[in-house]
Amino acid sequence: EPEVTQTPSHQVTQMGQEVILRCVPISNHLYFYWYRQILGQKVEFLVSFYNNEISEKSEIFDDQFSVERPDGSNFTLKIRSTKLEDSAMYFCASSRGQNSNQPQHFGDGTRLSIL
Amino acid sequence: QQPVQSPQAVILREGEDAVINCSSSKALYSVHWYRQKHGEAPVFLMILLKGGEQKGHEKISASFNEKKQQSSLYLTASQLSYSGTYFCGTGGLRSNTGKLIFGQGTTLQVKP
């Protein structure tokens, strides 16, 4: 069964550095998402992306964050000037359709640890 | 507005049943249910759309009461593999971006 893949599985970075989290969505999916989960807490929406544009972003997704689809398969989340509070699990998800009546399939996540 | 899940935690013996509720103060278009095991990704279980439908997935089913703005997840004859944290994610009426707002989760532990 096709799945969303994320790399790396764990990223350790010094505070203030930039990180890029990578995702390969399911191949026939057109809509992509990033979510964040701080340890022990709920899953939080960051951003949705379609047709090379951001569809919606949350208040968490400020100027420190950016997303990109650099080629036909990858979907990346860049975090500039990382802060301690950026430490979390970051999940990429994809769906065939954009409406909230479409299932979103999650990758295994990248655990980001900021030191 | 974050949906509210209840209860926060459930401990069951194998074979027992459980109900997890997800309530919203805003009008709902859809409710997504996910199960997440410790250290793993959320796994999609099912979507309920407005219209009060009920769906089933093995021994796990769910209902959506549009009037009450509430969805319930029913786990019958629970198995050890059902253990994990269950999240509901809600999509609003006007959401055409796929944004889901998740509840705080319900931790289910099934004991032998």
PDB file of C-alpha atoms in Angstrom:
ATOM      1  CA  GLU A   1       0.000   0.000   0.000  1.00  0.00           C
ATOM      2  CA  PRO A   2       1.412   3.438  -0.912  1.00  0.00           C
ATOM      3  CA  GLU A   3       2.567   5.523   2.010  1.00  0.00           C
ATOM      4  CA  VAL A   4       3.905   8.940   2.912  1.00  0.00           C
ATOM      5  CA  THR A   5       7.626   8.839   3.679  1.00  0.00           C
ATOM      6  CA  GLN A   6       9.533  11.358   5.764  1.00  0.00           C
ATOM      7  CA  THR A   7      13.224  11.966   6.271  1.00  0.00           C
ATOM      8  CA  PRO A   8      15.084  12.159   8.502  1.00  0.00           C
ATOM      9  CA  SER A   9      13.357  10.228  11.247  1.00  0.00           C
ATOM     10  CA  HIS A  10      15.236  12.231  13.887  1.00  0.00           C
ATOM     11  CA  GLN A  11      16.969  15.587  13.522  1.00  0.00           C
ATOM     12  CA  VAL A  12      19.052  17.188  16.244  1.00  0.00           C
ATOM     13  CA  THR A  13      19.954  20.829  15.687  1.00  0.00           C
ATOM     14  CA  GLN A  14      21.484  23.687  17.618  1.00  0.00           C
ATOM     15  CA  MET A  15      19.189  26.576  18.446  1.00  0.00           C
ATOM     16  CA  GLY A  16      19.345  29.253  15.777  1.00  0.00           C
ATOM     17  CA  GLN A  17      20.174  26.868  12.963  1.00  0.00           C
ATOM     18  CA  GLU A  18      17.961  26.155   9.977  1.00  0.00           C
ATOM     19  CA  VAL A  19      16.432  22.743   9.352  1.00  0.00           C
ATOM     20  CA  ILE A  20      14.696  21.224   6.367  1.00  0.00           C
ATOM     21  CA  LEU A  21      12.290  18.369   6.874  1.00  0.00           C
ATOM     22  CA  ARG A  22      11.497  16.272   3.844  1.00  0.00           C
ATOM     23  CA  CYS A  23       8.409  14.385   2.794  1.00  0.00           C
ATOM     24  CA  VAL A  24       7.435  12.293  -0.204  1.00  0.00           C
ATOM     25  CA  PRO A  25       3.631  12.253  -0.390  1.00  0.00           C
ATOM     26  CA  ILE A  26       1.619   9.430  -1.923  1.00  0.00           C
ATOM     27  CA  SER A  27       2.129   9.669  -5.665  1.00  0.00           C
ATOM     28  CA  ASN A  28      -1.431  10.377  -6.850  1.00  0.00           C
ATOM     29  CA  HIS A  29      -2.189  12.797  -4.041  1.00  0.00           C
ATOM     30  CA  LEU A  30      -2.332  16.479  -4.819  1.00  0.00           C
ATOM     31  CA  TYR A  31      -2.840  18.046  -1.399  1.00  0.00           C
ATOM     32  CA  PHE A  32      -0.171  18.176   1.236  1.00  0.00           C
ATOM     33  CA  TYR A  33      -0.050  19.138   4.877  1.00  0.00           C
ATOM     34  CA  TRP A  34       2.321  19.628   7.762  1.00  0.00           C
ATOM     35  CA  TYR A  35       1.250  19.021  11.331  1.00  0.00           C
ATOM     36  CA  ARG A  36       3.174  19.288  14.565  1.00  0.00           C
ATOM     37  CA  GLN A  37       2.873  17.336  17.786  1.00  0.00           C
ATOM     38  CA  ILE A  38       4.683  18.459  20.895  1.00  0.00           C
ATOM     39  CA  LEU A  39       5.467  15.481  23.142  1.00  0.00           C
ATOM     40  CA  GLY A  40       2.353  14.228  24.896  1.00  0.00           C
ATOM     41  CA  GLN A  41       0.069  16.801  23.299  1.00  0.00           C
ATOM     42  CA  LYS A  42      -2.405  16.900  20.454  1.00  0.00           C
ATOM     43  CA  VAL A  43      -1.668  17.104  16.765  1.00  0.00           C
ATOM     44  CA  GLU A  44      -1.656  20.723  15.530  1.00  0.00           C
ATOM     45  CA  PHE A  45      -2.235  21.909  11.981  1.00  0.00           C
ATOM     46  CA  LEU A  46       0.560  24.003  10.488  1.00  0.00           C
ATOM     47  CA  VAL A  47      -0.122  24.414   6.780  1.00  0.00           C
ATOM     48  CA  SER A  48      -1.911  22.992   3.757  1.00  0.00           C
ATOM     49  CA  PHE A  49      -0.486  23.208   0.248  1.00  0.00           C
ATOM     50  CA  TYR A  50      -1.871  22.707  -3.236  1.00  0.00           C
ATOM     51  CA  ASN A  51      -0.749  23.592  -6.732  1.00  0.00           C
ATOM     52  CA  ASN A  52       2.465  25.122  -5.438  1.00  0.00           C
ATOM     53  CA  GLU A  53       0.648  27.477  -3.139  1.00  0.00           C
ATOM     54  CA  ILE A  54      -0.228  27.595   0.515  1.00  0.00           C
ATOM     55  CA  SER A  55      -3.980  27.023   0.903  1.00  0.00           C
ATOM     56  CA  GLU A  56      -4.150  27.788   4.586  1.00  0.00           C
ATOM     57  CA  LYS A  57      -1.748  28.248   7.459  1.00  0.00           C
ATOM     58  CA  SER A  58      -2.167  28.381  11.194  1.00  0.00           C
ATOM     59  CA  GLU A  59      -0.987  31.095  13.552  1.00  0.00           C
ATOM     60  CA  ILE A  60       1.932  28.828  14.439  1.00  0.00           C
ATOM     61  CA  PHE A  61       3.148  29.000  10.847  1.00  0.00           C
ATOM     62  CA  ASP A  62       4.831  32.414  11.010  1.00  0.00           C
ATOM     63  CA  ASP A  63       7.698  33.873   8.976  1.00  0.00           C
ATOM     64  CA  GLN A  64      10.063  31.372  10.528  1.00  0.00           C
ATOM     65  CA  PHE A  65       8.431  28.586   8.513  1.00  0.00           C
ATOM     66  CA  SER A  66       8.211  27.964   4.797  1.00  0.00           C
ATOM     67  CA  VAL A  67       7.124  25.092   2.561  1.00  0.00           C
ATOM     68  CA  GLU A  68       8.161  24.142  -0.898  1.00  0.00           C
ATOM     69  CA  ARG A  69       7.621  21.489  -3.518  1.00  0.00           C
ATOM     70  CA  PRO A  70      11.038  21.658  -5.172  1.00  0.00           C
ATOM     71  CA  ASP A  71      10.343  18.860  -7.651  1.00  0.00           C
ATOM     72  CA  GLY A  72       7.574  16.445  -8.608  1.00  0.00           C
ATOM     73  CA  SER A  73       7.876  14.255  -5.570  1.00  0.00           C
ATOM     74  CA  ASN A  74       9.269  16.068  -2.530  1.00  0.00           C
ATOM     75  CA  PHE A  75       7.461  18.399  -0.161  1.00  0.00           C
ATOM     76  CA  THR A  76       9.636  20.219   2.342  1.00  0.00           C
ATOM     77  CA  LEU A  77       9.195  22.218   5.528  1.00  0.00           C
ATOM     78  CA  LYS A  78      11.949  24.696   6.323  1.00  0.00           C
ATOM     79  CA  ILE A  79      12.329  26.153   9.788  1.00  0.00           C
ATOM     80  CA  ARG A  80      14.693  29.106  10.014  1.00  0.00           C
ATOM     81  CA  SER A  81      16.455  30.214  13.162  1.00  0.00           C
ATOM     82  CA  THR A  82      15.120  27.349  15.247  1.00  0.00           C
ATOM     83  CA  LYS A  83      14.007  27.869  18.836  1.00  0.00           C
ATOM     84  CA  LEU A  84      13.849  25.461  21.745  1.00  0.00           C
ATOM     85  CA  GLU A  85      10.060  25.421  21.516  1.00  0.00           C
ATOM     86  CA  ASP A  86      10.244  24.118  17.947  1.00  0.00           C
ATOM     87  CA  SER A  87      11.179  20.727  19.396  1.00  0.00           C
ATOM     88  CA  ALA A  88       8.352  18.417  18.394  1.00  0.00           C
ATOM     89  CA  MET A  89       7.311  15.625  16.086  1.00  0.00           C
ATOM     90  CA  TYR A  90       6.529  16.959  12.620  1.00  0.00           C
ATOM     91  CA  PHE A  91       4.136  14.961  10.488  1.00  0.00           C
ATOM     92  CA  CYS A  92       3.586  15.304   6.787  1.00  0.00           C
ATOM     93  CA  ALA A  93       0.257  14.165   5.380  1.00  0.00           C
ATOM     94  CA  SER A  94      -1.296  13.981   1.942  1.00  0.00           C
ATOM     95  CA  SER A  95      -4.736  13.488   0.468  1.00  0.00           C
ATOM     96  CA  ARG A  96      -6.318  13.104  -2.953  1.00  0.00           C
ATOM     97  CA  GLY A  97      -8.790  15.900  -2.450  1.00  0.00           C
ATOM     98  CA  GLN A  98      -8.666  19.165  -0.641  1.00  0.00           C
ATOM     99  CA  ASN A  99     -11.945  19.196   1.132  1.00  0.00           C
ATOM    100  CA  SER A 100     -12.106  17.919   4.667  1.00  0.00           C
ATOM    101  CA  ASN A 101     -14.129  14.938   3.431  1.00  0.00           C
ATOM    102  CA  GLN A 102     -10.959  13.332   2.136  1.00  0.00           C
ATOM    103  CA  PRO A 103      -8.802  11.078   4.332  1.00  0.00           C
ATOM    104  CA  GLN A 104      -5.345  12.354   5.114  1.00  0.00           C
ATOM    105  CA  HIS A 105      -2.557   9.815   5.310  1.00  0.00           C
ATOM    106  CA  PHE A 106       0.288  10.591   7.665  1.00  0.00           C
ATOM    107  CA  GLY A 107       3.969   9.801   7.412  1.00  0.00           C
ATOM    108  CA  ASP A 108       5.919   8.367  10.341  1.00  0.00           C
ATOM    109  CA  GLY A 109       7.132  11.826  11.286  1.00  0.00           C
ATOM    110  CA  THR A 110      10.422  13.560  11.964  1.00  0.00           C
ATOM    111  CA  ARG A 111      11.371  14.054  15.574  1.00  0.00           C
ATOM    112  CA  LEU A 112      13.044  17.465  15.787  1.00  0.00           C
ATOM    113  CA  SER A 113      15.174  18.149  18.836  1.00  0.00           C
ATOM    114  CA  ILE A 114      16.544  21.665  19.321  1.00  0.00           C
ATOM    115  CA  LEU A 115      19.457  21.964  21.738  1.00  0.00           C
TER     116      LEU A 115
ATOM    117  CA  GLN B   1     -12.106  25.916  18.216  1.00  0.00           C
ATOM    118  CA  GLN B   2     -10.604  22.643  19.377  1.00  0.00           C
ATOM    119  CA  PRO B   3     -13.034  19.709  19.651  1.00  0.00           C
ATOM    120  CA  VAL B   4     -13.320  18.188  23.100  1.00  0.00           C
ATOM    121  CA  GLN B   5     -12.865  14.463  23.551  1.00  0.00           C
ATOM    122  CA  SER B   6     -14.164  12.397  26.432  1.00  0.00           C
ATOM    123  CA  PRO B   7     -13.117  10.495  28.337  1.00  0.00           C
ATOM    124  CA  GLN B   8      -9.443  11.443  28.532  1.00  0.00           C
ATOM    125  CA  ALA B   9      -8.407   7.885  29.292  1.00  0.00           C
ATOM    126  CA  VAL B  10      -9.961   4.431  29.329  1.00  0.00           C
ATOM    127  CA  ILE B  11      -8.651   1.149  30.669  1.00  0.00           C
ATOM    128  CA  LEU B  12     -10.363  -1.997  29.442  1.00  0.00           C
ATOM    129  CA  ARG B  13     -10.017  -5.738  29.650  1.00  0.00           C
ATOM    130  CA  GLU B  14      -9.832  -7.623  26.381  1.00  0.00           C
ATOM    131  CA  GLY B  15     -13.327  -8.188  25.021  1.00  0.00           C
ATOM    132  CA  GLU B  16     -14.892  -5.155  26.689  1.00  0.00           C
ATOM    133  CA  ASP B  17     -16.498  -2.261  24.831  1.00  0.00           C
ATOM    134  CA  ALA B  18     -15.688   1.442  24.870  1.00  0.00           C
ATOM    135  CA  VAL B  19     -17.145   4.668  23.529  1.00  0.00           C
ATOM    136  CA  ILE B  20     -15.105   7.782  22.809  1.00  0.00           C
ATOM    137  CA  ASN B  21     -16.889  11.056  22.196  1.00  0.00           C
ATOM    138  CA  CYS B  22     -15.818  14.108  20.242  1.00  0.00           C
ATOM    139  CA  SER B  23     -17.795  17.336  20.629  1.00  0.00           C
ATOM    140  CA  SER B  24     -17.461  20.662  18.911  1.00  0.00           C
ATOM    141  CA  SER B  25     -18.916  24.080  19.634  1.00  0.00           C
ATOM    142  CA  LYS B  26     -18.778  24.898  15.915  1.00  0.00           C
ATOM    143  CA  ALA B  27     -20.810  23.453  13.065  1.00  0.00           C
ATOM    144  CA  LEU B  28     -19.098  20.418  11.641  1.00  0.00           C
ATOM    145  CA  TYR B  29     -18.748  19.203   8.099  1.00  0.00           C
ATOM    146  CA  SER B  30     -16.663  16.161   8.812  1.00  0.00           C
ATOM    147  CA  VAL B  31     -15.058  14.208  11.615  1.00  0.00           C
ATOM    148  CA  HIS B  32     -11.925  12.141  11.059  1.00  0.00           C
ATOM    149  CA  TRP B  33     -10.860   9.465  13.512  1.00  0.00           C
ATOM    150  CA  TYR B  34      -7.238   8.406  13.928  1.00  0.00           C
ATOM    151  CA  ARG B  35      -5.410   6.000  16.206  1.00  0.00           C
ATOM    152  CA  GLN B  36      -1.840   6.694  17.232  1.00  0.00           C
ATOM    153  CA  LYS B  37       0.419   4.234  18.971  1.00  0.00           C
ATOM    154  CA  HIS B  38       3.292   5.530  21.055  1.00  0.00           C
ATOM    155  CA  GLY B  39       6.073   6.920  18.880  1.00  0.00           C
ATOM    156  CA  GLU B  40       4.214   6.250  15.644  1.00  0.00           C
ATOM    157  CA  ALA B  41       2.197   8.230  13.105  1.00  0.00           C
ATOM    158  CA  PRO B  42      -1.556   8.683  13.434  1.00  0.00           C
ATOM    159  CA  VAL B  43      -3.323   6.002  11.413  1.00  0.00           C
ATOM    160  CA  PHE B  44      -6.529   6.916   9.623  1.00  0.00           C
ATOM    161  CA  LEU B  45      -9.573   4.954  10.783  1.00  0.00           C
ATOM    162  CA  MET B  46     -12.588   6.592   9.153  1.00  0.00           C
ATOM    163  CA  ILE B  47     -14.348   9.799   8.143  1.00  0.00           C
ATOM    164  CA  LEU B  48     -17.854  10.730   9.104  1.00  0.00           C
ATOM    165  CA  LEU B  49     -19.603  13.371   7.042  1.00  0.00           C
ATOM    166  CA  LYS B  50     -22.542  15.521   8.055  1.00  0.00           C
ATOM    167  CA  GLY B  51     -25.813  13.714   7.606  1.00  0.00           C
ATOM    168  CA  GLY B  52     -25.714  11.594  10.728  1.00  0.00           C
ATOM    169  CA  GLU B  53     -24.168   8.592   9.052  1.00  0.00           C
ATOM    170  CA  GLN B  54     -22.613   5.668  10.808  1.00  0.00           C
ATOM    171  CA  LYS B  55     -19.616   3.758   9.583  1.00  0.00           C
ATOM    172  CA  GLY B  56     -17.916   0.550  10.531  1.00  0.00           C
ATOM    173  CA  HIS B  57     -14.353  -0.695  10.343  1.00  0.00           C
ATOM    174  CA  GLU B  58     -13.884  -4.232  11.658  1.00  0.00           C
ATOM    175  CA  LYS B  59     -15.179  -3.979  15.223  1.00  0.00           C
ATOM    176  CA  ILE B  60     -14.742  -0.234  15.303  1.00  0.00           C
ATOM    177  CA  SER B  61     -17.613   1.960  14.198  1.00  0.00           C
ATOM    178  CA  ALA B  62     -18.566   5.589  14.539  1.00  0.00           C
ATOM    179  CA  SER B  63     -21.550   7.879  14.315  1.00  0.00           C
ATOM    180  CA  PHE B  64     -21.947  11.565  13.561  1.00  0.00           C
ATOM    181  CA  ASN B  65     -24.764  13.547  15.120  1.00  0.00           C
ATOM    182  CA  GLU B  66     -24.852  16.794  13.178  1.00  0.00           C
ATOM    183  CA  LYS B  67     -27.466  18.343  15.424  1.00  0.00           C
ATOM    184  CA  LYS B  68     -25.409  17.750  18.550  1.00  0.00           C
ATOM    185  CA  GLN B  69     -22.179  18.535  16.701  1.00  0.00           C
ATOM    186  CA  GLN B  70     -20.767  15.356  18.104  1.00  0.00           C
ATOM    187  CA  SER B  71     -19.207  12.151  16.875  1.00  0.00           C
ATOM    188  CA  SER B  72     -18.800   8.939  18.828  1.00  0.00           C
ATOM    189  CA  LEU B  73     -16.344   6.115  18.200  1.00  0.00           C
ATOM    190  CA  TYR B  74     -17.451   2.654  19.300  1.00  0.00           C
ATOM    191  CA  LEU B  75     -14.939  -0.084  19.990  1.00  0.00           C
ATOM    192  CA  THR B  76     -16.553  -3.449  20.565  1.00  0.00           C
ATOM    193  CA  ALA B  77     -14.967  -6.629  21.898  1.00  0.00           C
ATOM    194  CA  SER B  78     -11.690  -4.755  22.268  1.00  0.00           C
ATOM    195  CA  GLN B  79      -8.397  -6.410  21.402  1.00  0.00           C
ATOM    196  CA  LEU B  80      -4.916  -5.716  22.727  1.00  0.00           C
ATOM    197  CA  SER B  81      -4.089  -4.106  19.374  1.00  0.00           C
ATOM    198  CA  TYR B  82      -6.687  -1.405  20.011  1.00  0.00           C
ATOM    199  CA  SER B  83      -4.462   0.197  22.626  1.00  0.00           C
ATOM    200  CA  GLY B  84      -3.278   3.660  21.692  1.00  0.00           C
ATOM    201  CA  THR B  85      -4.426   7.263  21.638  1.00  0.00           C
ATOM    202  CA  TYR B  86      -7.507   8.090  19.608  1.00  0.00           C
ATOM    203  CA  PHE B  87      -7.828  11.518  18.064  1.00  0.00           C
ATOM    204  CA  CYS B  88     -10.770  13.084  16.365  1.00  0.00           C
ATOM    205  CA  GLY B  89     -10.047  15.752  13.777  1.00  0.00           C
ATOM    206  CA  THR B  90     -12.778  18.091  12.674  1.00  0.00           C
ATOM    207  CA  GLY B  91     -13.283  19.865   9.385  1.00  0.00           C
ATOM    208  CA  GLY B  92     -15.466  22.951   9.333  1.00  0.00           C
ATOM    209  CA  LEU B  93     -18.325  23.691   6.971  1.00  0.00           C
ATOM    210  CA  ARG B  94     -16.346  26.146   4.932  1.00  0.00           C
ATOM    211  CA  SER B  95     -13.047  24.343   5.028  1.00  0.00           C
ATOM    212  CA  ASN B  96     -11.850  23.793   1.506  1.00  0.00           C
ATOM    213  CA  THR B  97      -8.229  23.592   2.504  1.00  0.00           C
ATOM    214  CA  GLY B  98      -8.294  20.245   4.287  1.00  0.00           C
ATOM    215  CA  LYS B  99      -7.347  21.802   7.601  1.00  0.00           C
ATOM    216  CA  LEU B 100      -8.197  19.502  10.480  1.00  0.00           C
ATOM    217  CA  ILE B 101      -8.411  20.595  14.078  1.00  0.00           C
ATOM    218  CA  PHE B 102      -7.661  17.739  16.424  1.00  0.00           C
ATOM    219  CA  GLY B 103      -8.964  17.029  19.889  1.00  0.00           C
ATOM    220  CA  GLN B 104      -6.636  16.428  22.783  1.00  0.00           C
ATOM    221  CA  GLY B 105      -6.864  12.657  22.399  1.00  0.00           C
ATOM    222  CA  THR B 106      -8.254   9.733  24.388  1.00  0.00           C
ATOM    223  CA  THR B 107      -5.784   7.167  25.625  1.00  0.00           C
ATOM    224  CA  LEU B 108      -7.109   3.618  25.483  1.00  0.00           C
ATOM    225  CA  GLN B 109      -5.333   0.793  27.237  1.00  0.00           C
ATOM    226  CA  VAL B 110      -6.545  -2.749  26.708  1.00  0.00           C
ATOM    227  CA  LYS B 111      -5.287  -5.279  29.217  1.00  0.00           C
ATOM    228  CA  PRO B 112      -5.290  -9.070  28.854  1.00  0.00           C
TER     229      PRO B 112
END
